[in-house]
PDB file of C-alpha atoms and ligand atoms in Angstrom:
ATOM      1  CA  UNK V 175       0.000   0.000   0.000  1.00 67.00           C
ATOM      2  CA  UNK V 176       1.226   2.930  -0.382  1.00 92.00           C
ATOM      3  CA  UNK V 177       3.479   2.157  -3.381  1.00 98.00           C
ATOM      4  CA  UNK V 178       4.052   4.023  -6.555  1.00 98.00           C
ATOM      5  CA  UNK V 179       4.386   1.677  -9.920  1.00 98.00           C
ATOM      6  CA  UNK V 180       4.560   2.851 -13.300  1.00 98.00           C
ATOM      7  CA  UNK V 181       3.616   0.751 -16.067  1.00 99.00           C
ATOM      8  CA  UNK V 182       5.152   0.949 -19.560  1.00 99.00           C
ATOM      9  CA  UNK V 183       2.642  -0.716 -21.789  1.00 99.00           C
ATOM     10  CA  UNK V 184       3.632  -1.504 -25.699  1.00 99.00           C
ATOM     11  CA  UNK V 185       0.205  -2.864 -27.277  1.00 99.00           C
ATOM     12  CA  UNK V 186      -1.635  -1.182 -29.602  1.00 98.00           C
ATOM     13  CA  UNK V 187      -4.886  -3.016 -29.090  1.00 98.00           C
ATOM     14  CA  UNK V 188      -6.796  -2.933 -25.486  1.00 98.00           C
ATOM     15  CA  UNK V 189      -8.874  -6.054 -26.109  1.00 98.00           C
ATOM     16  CA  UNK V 190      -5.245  -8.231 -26.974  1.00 98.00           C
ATOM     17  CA  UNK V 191      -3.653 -10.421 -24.020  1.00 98.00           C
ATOM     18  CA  UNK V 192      -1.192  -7.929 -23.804  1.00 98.00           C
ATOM     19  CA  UNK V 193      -3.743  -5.424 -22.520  1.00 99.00           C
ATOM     20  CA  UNK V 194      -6.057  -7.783 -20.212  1.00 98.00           C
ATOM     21  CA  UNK V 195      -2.449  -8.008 -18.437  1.00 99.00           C
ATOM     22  CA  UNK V 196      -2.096  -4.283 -18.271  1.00 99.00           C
ATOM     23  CA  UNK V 197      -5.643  -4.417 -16.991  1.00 98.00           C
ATOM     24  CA  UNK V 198      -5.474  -6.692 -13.922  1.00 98.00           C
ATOM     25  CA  UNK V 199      -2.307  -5.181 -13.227  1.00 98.00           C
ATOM     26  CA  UNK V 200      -3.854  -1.563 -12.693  1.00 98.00           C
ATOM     27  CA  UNK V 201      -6.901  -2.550 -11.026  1.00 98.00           C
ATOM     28  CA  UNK V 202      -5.030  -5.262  -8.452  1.00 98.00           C
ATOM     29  CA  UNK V 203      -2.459  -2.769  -7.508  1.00 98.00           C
ATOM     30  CA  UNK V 204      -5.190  -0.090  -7.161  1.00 98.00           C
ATOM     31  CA  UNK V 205      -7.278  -2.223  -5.231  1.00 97.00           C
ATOM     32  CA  UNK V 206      -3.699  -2.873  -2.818  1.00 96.00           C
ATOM     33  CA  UNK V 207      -3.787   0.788  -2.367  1.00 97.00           C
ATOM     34  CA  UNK V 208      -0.860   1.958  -5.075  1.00 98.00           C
ATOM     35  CA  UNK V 209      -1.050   4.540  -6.987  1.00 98.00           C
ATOM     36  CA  UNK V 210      -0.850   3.755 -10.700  1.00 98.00           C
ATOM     37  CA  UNK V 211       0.754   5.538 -13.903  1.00 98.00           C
ATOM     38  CA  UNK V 212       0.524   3.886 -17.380  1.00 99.00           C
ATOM     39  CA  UNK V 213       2.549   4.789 -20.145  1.00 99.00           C
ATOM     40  CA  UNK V 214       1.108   3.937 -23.078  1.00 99.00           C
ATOM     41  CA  UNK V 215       2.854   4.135 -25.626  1.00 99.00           C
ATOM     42  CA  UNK V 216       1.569   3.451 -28.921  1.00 99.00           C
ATOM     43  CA  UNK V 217      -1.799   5.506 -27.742  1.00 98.00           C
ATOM     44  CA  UNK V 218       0.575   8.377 -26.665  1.00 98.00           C
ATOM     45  CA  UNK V 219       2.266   7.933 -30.197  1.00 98.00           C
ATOM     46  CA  UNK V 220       5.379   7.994 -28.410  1.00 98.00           C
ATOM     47  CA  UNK V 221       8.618   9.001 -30.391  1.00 98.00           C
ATOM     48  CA  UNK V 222      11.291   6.065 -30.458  1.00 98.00           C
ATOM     49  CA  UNK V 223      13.483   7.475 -32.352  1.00 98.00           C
ATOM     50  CA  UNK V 224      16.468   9.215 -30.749  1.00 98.00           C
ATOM     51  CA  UNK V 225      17.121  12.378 -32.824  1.00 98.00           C
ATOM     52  CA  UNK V 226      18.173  15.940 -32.727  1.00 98.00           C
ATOM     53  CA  UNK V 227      14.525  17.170 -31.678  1.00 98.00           C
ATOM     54  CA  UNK V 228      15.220  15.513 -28.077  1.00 98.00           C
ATOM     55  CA  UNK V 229      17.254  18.619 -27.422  1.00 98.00           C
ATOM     56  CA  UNK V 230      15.323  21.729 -27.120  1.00 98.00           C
ATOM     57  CA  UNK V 231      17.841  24.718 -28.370  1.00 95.00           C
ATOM     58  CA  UNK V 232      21.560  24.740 -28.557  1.00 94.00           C
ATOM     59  CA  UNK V 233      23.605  22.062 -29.082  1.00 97.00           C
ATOM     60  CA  UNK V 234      26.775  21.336 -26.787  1.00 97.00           C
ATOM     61  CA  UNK V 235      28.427  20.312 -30.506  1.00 98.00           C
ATOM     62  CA  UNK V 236      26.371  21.414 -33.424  1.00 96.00           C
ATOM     63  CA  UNK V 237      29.394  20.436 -35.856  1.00 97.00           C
ATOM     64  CA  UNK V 238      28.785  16.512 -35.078  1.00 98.00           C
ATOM     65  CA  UNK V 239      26.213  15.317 -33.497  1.00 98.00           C
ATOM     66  CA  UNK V 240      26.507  12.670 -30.600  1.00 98.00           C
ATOM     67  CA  UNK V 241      23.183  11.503 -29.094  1.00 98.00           C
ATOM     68  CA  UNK V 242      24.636  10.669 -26.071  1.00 98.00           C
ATOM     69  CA  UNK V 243      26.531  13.419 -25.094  1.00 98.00           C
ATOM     70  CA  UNK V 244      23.933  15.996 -26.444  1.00 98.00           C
ATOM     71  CA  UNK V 245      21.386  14.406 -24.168  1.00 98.00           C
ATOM     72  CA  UNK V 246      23.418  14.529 -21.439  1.00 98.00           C
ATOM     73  CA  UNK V 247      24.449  17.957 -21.763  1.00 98.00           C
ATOM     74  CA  UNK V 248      21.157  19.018 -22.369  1.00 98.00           C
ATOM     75  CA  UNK V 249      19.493  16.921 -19.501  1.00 98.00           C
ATOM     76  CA  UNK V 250      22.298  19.007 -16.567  1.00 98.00           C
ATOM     77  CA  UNK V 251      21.118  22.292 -18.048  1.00 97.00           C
ATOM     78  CA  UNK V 252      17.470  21.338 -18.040  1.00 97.00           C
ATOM     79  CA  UNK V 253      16.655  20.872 -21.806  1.00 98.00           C
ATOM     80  CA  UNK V 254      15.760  17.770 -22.491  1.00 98.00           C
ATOM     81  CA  UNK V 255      12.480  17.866 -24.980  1.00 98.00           C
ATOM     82  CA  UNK V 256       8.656  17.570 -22.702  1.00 98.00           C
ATOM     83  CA  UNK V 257       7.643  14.101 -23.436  1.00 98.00           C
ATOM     84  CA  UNK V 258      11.194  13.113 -22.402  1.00 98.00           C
ATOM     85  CA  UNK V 259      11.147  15.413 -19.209  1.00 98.00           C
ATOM     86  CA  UNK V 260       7.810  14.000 -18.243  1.00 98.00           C
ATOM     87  CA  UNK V 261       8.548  10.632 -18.168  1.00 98.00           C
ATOM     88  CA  UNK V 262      11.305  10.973 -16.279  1.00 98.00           C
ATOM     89  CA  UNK V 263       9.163  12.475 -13.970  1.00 98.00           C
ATOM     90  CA  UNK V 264       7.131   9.435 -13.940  1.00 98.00           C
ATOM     91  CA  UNK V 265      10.293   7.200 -13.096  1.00 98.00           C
ATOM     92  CA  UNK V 266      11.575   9.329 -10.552  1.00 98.00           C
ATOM     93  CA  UNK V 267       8.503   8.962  -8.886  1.00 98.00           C
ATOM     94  CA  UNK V 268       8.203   5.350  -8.550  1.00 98.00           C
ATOM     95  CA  UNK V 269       8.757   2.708  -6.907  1.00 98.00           C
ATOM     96  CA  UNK V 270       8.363  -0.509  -9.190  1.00 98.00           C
ATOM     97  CA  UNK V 271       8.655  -0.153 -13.076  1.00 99.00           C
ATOM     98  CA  UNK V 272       6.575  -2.656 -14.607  1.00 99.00           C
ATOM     99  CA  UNK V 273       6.750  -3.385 -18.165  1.00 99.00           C
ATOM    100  CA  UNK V 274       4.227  -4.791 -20.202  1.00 99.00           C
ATOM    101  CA  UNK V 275       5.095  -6.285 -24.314  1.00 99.00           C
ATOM    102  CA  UNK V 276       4.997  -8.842 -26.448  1.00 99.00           C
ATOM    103  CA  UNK V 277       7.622 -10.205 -27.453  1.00 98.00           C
ATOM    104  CA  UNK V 278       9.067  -8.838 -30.887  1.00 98.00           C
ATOM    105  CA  UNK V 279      12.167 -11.036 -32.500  1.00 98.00           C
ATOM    106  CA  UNK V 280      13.471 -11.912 -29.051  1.00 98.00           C
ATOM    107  CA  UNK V 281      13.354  -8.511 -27.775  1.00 98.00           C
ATOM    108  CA  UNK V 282      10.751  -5.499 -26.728  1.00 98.00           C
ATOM    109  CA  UNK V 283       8.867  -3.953 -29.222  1.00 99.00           C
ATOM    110  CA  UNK V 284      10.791  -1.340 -31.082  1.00 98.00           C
ATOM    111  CA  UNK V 285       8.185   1.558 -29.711  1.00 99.00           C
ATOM    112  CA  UNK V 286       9.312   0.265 -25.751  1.00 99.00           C
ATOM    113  CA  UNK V 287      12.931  -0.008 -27.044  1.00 99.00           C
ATOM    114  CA  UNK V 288      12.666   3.385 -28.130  1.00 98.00           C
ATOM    115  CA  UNK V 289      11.504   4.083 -24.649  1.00 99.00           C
ATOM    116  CA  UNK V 290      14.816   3.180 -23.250  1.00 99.00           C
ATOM    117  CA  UNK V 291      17.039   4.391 -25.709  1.00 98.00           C
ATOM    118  CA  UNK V 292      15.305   7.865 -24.871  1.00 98.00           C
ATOM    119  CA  UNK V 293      14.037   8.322 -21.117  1.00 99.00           C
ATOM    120  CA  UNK V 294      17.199   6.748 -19.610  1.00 98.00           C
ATOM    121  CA  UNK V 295      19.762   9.539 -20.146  1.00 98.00           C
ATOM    122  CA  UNK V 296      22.633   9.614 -18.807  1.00 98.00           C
ATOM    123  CA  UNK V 297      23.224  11.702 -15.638  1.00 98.00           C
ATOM    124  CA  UNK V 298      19.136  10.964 -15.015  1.00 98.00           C
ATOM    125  CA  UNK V 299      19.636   7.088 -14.577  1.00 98.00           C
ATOM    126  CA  UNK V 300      23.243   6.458 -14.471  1.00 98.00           C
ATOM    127  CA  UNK V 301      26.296   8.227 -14.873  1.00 98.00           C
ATOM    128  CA  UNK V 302      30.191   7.861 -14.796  1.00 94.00           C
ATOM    129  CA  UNK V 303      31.256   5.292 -12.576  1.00 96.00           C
ATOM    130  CA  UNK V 304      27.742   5.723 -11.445  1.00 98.00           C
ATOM    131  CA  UNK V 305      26.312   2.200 -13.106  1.00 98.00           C
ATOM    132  CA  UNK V 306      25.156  -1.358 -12.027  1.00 98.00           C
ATOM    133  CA  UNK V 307      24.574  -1.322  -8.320  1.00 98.00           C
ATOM    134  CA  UNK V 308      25.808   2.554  -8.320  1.00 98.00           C
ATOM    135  CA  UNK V 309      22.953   3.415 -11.474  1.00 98.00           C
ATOM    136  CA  UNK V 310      21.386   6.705 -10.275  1.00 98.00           C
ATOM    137  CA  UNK V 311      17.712   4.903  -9.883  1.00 98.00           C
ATOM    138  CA  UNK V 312      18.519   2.866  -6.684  1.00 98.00           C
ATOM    139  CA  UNK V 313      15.946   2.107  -4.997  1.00 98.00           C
ATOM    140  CA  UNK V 314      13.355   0.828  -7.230  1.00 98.00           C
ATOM    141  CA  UNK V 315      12.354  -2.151  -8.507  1.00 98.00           C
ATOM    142  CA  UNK V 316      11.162  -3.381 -12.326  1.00 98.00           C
ATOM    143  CA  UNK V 317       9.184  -6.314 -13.372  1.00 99.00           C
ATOM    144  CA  UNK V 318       9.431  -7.126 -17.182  1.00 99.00           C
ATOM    145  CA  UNK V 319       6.051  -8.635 -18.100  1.00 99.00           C
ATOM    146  CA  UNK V 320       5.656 -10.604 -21.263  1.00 98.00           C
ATOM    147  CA  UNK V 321       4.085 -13.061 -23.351  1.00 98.00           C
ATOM    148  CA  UNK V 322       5.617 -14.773 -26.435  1.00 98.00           C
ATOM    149  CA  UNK V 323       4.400 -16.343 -29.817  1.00 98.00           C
ATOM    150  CA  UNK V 324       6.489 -19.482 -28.989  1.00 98.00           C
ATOM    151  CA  UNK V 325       6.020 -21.942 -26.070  1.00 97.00           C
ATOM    152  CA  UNK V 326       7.508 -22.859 -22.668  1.00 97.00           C
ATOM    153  CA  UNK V 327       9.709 -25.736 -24.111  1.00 97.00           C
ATOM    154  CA  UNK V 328      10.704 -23.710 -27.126  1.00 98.00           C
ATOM    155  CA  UNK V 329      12.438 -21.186 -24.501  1.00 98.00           C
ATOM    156  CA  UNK V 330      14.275 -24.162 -22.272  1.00 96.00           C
ATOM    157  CA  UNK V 331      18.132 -24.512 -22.275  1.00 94.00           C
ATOM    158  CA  UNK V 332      17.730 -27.595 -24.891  1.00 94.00           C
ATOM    159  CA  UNK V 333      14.310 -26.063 -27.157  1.00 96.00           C
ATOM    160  CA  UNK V 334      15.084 -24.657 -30.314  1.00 97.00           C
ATOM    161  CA  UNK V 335      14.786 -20.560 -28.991  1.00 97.00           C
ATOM    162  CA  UNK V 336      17.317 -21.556 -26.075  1.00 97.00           C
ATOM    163  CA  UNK V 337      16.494 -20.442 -22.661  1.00 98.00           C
ATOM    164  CA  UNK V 338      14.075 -17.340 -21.883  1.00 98.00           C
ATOM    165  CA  UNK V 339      16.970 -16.393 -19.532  1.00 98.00           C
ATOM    166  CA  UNK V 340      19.622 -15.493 -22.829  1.00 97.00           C
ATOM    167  CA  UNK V 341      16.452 -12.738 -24.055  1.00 98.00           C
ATOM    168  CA  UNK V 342      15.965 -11.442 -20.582  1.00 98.00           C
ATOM    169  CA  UNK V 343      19.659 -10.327 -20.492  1.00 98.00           C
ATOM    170  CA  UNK V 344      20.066  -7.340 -22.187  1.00 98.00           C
ATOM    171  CA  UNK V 345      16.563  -5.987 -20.479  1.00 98.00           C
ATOM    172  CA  UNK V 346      17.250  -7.095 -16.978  1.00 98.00           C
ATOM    173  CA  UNK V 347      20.932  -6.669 -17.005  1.00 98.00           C
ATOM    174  CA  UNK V 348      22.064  -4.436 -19.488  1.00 98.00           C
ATOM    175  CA  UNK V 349      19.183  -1.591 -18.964  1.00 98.00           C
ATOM    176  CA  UNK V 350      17.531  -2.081 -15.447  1.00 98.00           C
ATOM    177  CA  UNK V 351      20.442  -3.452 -13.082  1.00 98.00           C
ATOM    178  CA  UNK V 352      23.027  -1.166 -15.361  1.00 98.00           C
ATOM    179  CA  UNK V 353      20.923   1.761 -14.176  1.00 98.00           C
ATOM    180  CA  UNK V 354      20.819   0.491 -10.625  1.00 98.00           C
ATOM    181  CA  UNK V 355      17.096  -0.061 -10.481  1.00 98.00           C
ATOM    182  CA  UNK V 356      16.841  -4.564  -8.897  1.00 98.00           C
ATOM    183  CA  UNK V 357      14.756  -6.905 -10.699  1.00 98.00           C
ATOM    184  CA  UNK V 358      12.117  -9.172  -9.762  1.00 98.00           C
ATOM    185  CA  UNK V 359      11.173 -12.339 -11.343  1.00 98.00           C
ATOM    186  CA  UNK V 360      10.207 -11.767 -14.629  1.00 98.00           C
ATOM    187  CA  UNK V 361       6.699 -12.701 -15.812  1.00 98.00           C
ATOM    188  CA  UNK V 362       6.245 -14.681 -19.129  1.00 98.00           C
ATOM    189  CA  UNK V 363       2.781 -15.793 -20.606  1.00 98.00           C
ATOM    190  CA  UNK V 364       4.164 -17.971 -23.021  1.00 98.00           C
ATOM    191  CA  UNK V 365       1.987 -18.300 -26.464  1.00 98.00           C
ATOM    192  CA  UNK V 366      -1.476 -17.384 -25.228  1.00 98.00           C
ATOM    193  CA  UNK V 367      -2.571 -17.310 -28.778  1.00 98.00           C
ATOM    194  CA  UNK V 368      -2.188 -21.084 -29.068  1.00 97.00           C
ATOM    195  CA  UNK V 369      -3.535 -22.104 -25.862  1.00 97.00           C
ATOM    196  CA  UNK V 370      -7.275 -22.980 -24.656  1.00 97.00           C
ATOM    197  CA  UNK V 371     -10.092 -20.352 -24.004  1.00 98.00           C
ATOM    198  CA  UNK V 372      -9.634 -22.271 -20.566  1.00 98.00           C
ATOM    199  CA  UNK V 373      -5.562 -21.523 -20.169  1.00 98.00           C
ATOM    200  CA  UNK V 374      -5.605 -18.324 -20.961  1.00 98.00           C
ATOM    201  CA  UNK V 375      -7.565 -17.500 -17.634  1.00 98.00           C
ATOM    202  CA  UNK V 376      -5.394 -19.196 -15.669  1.00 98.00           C
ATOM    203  CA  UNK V 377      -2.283 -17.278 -17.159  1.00 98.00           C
ATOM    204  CA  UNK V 378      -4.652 -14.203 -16.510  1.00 98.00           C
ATOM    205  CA  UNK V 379      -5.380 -15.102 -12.567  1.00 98.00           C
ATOM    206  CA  UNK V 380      -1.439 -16.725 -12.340  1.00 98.00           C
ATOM    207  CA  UNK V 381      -1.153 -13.257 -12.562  1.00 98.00           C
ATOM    208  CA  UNK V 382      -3.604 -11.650 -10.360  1.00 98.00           C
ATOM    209  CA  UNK V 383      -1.997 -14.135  -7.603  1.00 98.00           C
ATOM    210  CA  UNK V 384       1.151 -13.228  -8.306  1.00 98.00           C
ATOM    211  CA  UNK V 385       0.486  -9.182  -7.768  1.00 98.00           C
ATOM    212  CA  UNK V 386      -1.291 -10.154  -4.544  1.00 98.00           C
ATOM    213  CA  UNK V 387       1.884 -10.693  -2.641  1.00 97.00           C
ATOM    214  CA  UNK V 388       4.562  -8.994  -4.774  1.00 98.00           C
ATOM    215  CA  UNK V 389       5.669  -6.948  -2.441  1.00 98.00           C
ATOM    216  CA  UNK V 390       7.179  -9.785  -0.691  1.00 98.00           C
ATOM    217  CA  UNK V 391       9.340 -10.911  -3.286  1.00 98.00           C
ATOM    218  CA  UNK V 392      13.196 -10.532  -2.870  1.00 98.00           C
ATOM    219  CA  UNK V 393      15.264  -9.497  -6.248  1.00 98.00           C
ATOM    220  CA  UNK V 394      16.679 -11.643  -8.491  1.00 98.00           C
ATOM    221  CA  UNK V 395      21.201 -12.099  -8.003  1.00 98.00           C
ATOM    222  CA  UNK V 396      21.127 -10.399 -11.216  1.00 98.00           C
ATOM    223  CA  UNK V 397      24.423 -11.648 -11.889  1.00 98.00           C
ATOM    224  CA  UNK V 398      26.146 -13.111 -15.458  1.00 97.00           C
ATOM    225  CA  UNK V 399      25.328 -16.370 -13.990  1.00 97.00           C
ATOM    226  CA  UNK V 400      21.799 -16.069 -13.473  1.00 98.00           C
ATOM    227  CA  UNK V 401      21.464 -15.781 -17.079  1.00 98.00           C
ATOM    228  CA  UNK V 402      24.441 -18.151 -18.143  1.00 96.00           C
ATOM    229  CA  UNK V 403      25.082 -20.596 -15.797  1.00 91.00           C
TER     230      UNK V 403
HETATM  231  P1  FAD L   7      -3.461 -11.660 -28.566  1.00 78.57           P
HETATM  232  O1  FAD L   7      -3.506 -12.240 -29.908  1.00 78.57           O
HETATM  233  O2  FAD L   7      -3.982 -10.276 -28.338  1.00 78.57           O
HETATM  234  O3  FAD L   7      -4.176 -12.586 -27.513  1.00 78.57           O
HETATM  235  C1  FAD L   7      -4.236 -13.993 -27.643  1.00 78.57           C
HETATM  236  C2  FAD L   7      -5.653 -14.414 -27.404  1.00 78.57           C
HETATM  237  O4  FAD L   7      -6.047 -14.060 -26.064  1.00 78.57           O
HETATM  238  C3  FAD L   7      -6.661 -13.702 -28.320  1.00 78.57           C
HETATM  239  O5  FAD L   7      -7.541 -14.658 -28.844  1.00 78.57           O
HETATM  240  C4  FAD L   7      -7.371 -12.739 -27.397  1.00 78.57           C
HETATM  241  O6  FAD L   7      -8.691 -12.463 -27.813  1.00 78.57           O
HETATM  242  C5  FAD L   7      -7.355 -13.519 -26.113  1.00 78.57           C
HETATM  243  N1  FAD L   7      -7.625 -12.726 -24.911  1.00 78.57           N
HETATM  244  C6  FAD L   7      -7.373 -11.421 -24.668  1.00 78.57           C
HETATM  245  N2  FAD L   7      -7.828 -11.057 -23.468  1.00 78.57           N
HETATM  246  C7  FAD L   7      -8.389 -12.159 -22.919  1.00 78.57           C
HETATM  247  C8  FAD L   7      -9.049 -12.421 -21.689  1.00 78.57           C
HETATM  248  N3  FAD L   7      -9.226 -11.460 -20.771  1.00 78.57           N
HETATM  249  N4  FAD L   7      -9.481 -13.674 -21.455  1.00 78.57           N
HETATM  250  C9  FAD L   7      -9.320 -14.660 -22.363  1.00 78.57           C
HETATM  251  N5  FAD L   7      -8.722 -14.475 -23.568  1.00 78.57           N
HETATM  252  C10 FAD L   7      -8.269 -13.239 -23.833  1.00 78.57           C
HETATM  253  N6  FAD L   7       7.079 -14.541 -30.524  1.00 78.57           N
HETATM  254  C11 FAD L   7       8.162 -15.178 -30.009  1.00 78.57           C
HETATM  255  O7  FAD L   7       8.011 -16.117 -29.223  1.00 78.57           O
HETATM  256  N7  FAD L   7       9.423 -14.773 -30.330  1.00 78.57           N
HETATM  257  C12 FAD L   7       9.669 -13.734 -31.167  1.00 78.57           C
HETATM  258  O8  FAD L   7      10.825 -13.422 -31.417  1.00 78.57           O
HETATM  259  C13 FAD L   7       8.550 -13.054 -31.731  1.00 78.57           C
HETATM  260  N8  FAD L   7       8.734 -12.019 -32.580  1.00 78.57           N
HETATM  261  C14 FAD L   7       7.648 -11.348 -33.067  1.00 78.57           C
HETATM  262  C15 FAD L   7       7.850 -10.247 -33.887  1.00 78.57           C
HETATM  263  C16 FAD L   7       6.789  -9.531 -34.394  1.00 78.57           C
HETATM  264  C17 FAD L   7       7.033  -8.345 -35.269  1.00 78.57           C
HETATM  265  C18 FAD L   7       5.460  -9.931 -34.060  1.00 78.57           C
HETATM  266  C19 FAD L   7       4.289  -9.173 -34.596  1.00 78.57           C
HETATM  267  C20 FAD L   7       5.254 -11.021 -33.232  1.00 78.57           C
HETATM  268  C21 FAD L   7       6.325 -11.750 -32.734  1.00 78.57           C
HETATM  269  N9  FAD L   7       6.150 -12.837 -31.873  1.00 78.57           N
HETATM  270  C22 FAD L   7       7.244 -13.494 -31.372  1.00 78.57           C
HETATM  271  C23 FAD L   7       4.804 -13.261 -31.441  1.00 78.57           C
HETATM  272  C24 FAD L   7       4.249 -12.370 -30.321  1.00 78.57           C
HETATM  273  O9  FAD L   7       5.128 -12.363 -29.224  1.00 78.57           O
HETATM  274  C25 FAD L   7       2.861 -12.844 -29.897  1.00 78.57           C
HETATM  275  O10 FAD L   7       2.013 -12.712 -31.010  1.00 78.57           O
HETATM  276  C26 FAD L   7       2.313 -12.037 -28.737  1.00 78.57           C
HETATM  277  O11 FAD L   7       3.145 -12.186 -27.600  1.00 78.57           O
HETATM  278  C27 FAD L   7       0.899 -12.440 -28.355  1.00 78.57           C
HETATM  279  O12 FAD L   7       0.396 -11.534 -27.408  1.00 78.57           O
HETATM  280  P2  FAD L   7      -0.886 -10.611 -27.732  1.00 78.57           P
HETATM  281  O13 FAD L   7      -1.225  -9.829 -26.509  1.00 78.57           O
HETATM  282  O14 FAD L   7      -0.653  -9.824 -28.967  1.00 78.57           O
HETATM  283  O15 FAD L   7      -1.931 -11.763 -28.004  1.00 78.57           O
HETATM  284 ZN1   ZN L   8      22.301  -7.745 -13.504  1.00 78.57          ZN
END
């Protein structure tokens, strides 16, 4: 009770899987007392590119552009563009990031990616020496929640996609734990296209359960051998 989560929610259609997910997830944690932001993305027709136009007036180097740098000039002297500004906002002010995709070609969707690539600037989210367990957004906690087109055994150590574990790496790992925020179990409905009327409750009330008693849950060791081992 109490908490703050944010949501981060790539599906263009409300009545897909995707979105009865988003849906339980807001009312549950309502219900529990949190107070809920979504951040849709593809209704918000949310930019994923990272260009020039994320930099409102003057650039540090206007002879050769680096995205990085110009971001992270621009974020010290307070101009970063508004839809940037305001959802860092939104991350700053909570405590548990969840995010909400299908899978796309073993990754997030590019919209979500695009998400990333722009909101988590450096010197907002980490900074020099400042990364892992040092990232600038200690204190929180994210929860990547997914389904996939291919099924349970397809995503094992020995199925054909190789384990789940090798696609949650550069999420987990490389974005979240690099910027210092922990990780919690990560939530996979695996191919709820192909399953029973019957199953896809179940995946739908697995994760009504699950929300129920998340705030007990310890981090993951988010560790190269969590993924590889
Ligand atoms: P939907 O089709 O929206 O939902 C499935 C079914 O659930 C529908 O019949 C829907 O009506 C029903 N449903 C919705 N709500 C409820 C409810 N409350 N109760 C009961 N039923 C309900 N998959 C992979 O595994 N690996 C990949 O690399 C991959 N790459 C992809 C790349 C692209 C570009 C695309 C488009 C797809 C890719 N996929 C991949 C497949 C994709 O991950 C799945 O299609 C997606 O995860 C299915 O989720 P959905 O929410 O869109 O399902
Ligand atoms: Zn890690």
């Amino acid at each position: 009770a109490g908490k703050r989560v944010l949501i981060v929610y790539a599906h263009q259609e409300p009545k897909s899987f995707n979105g009865s997910l988003l849906k339980i997830a807001v009312e549950e944690l309502t219900k529990q007392g949190c107070s809920v932001t979504v951040s849709d993305l593809y209704a918000m027709q949310f930019e994923p590119r990272a260009t020039r136009n994320d930099i409102v007036g003057r650039l540090h180097n206007s002879e050769a552009f680096n995205y990085g740098v110009e971001t992270w000039e621009a974020y010290k002297r307070g101009g970063l563009s508004k839809d940037l500004v305001e959802e860092q906002k939104k991350v700053q002010e909570a405590d548990l990031l969840i995010f909400q995709f299908p899978l796309f070609w073993f990754n997030m969707p590019a919209i979500l990616k695009g998400w990333m690539d722009r909101v988590l600037v450096q010197g907002f989210a980490y900074d020099l020496s400042k990364a892992y367990d040092g990232g600038l957004l200690q204190g929180k906690l994210s929860l990547f929640s997914f389904t996939t087109g291919g099924s349970k055994e397809m995503y094992s150590k020995e199925g054909i996609g190789g384990d789940i574990r090798y696609v949650l790496w550069p999420m987990q790992h490389g974005i979240m734990h690099f910027c210092g925020v922990k990780v919690l179990e990560p939530h996979i409905c695996y191919a709820p296209e192909n399953v029973s009327e019957e199953k896809r409750k179940e995946m739908l009330t697995a994760w009504t359960q699950r929300l129920k008693t998340l705030w007990k849950e310890e981090p993951i060791d988010c560790s190269p051998q969590w993924y590889f081992k």
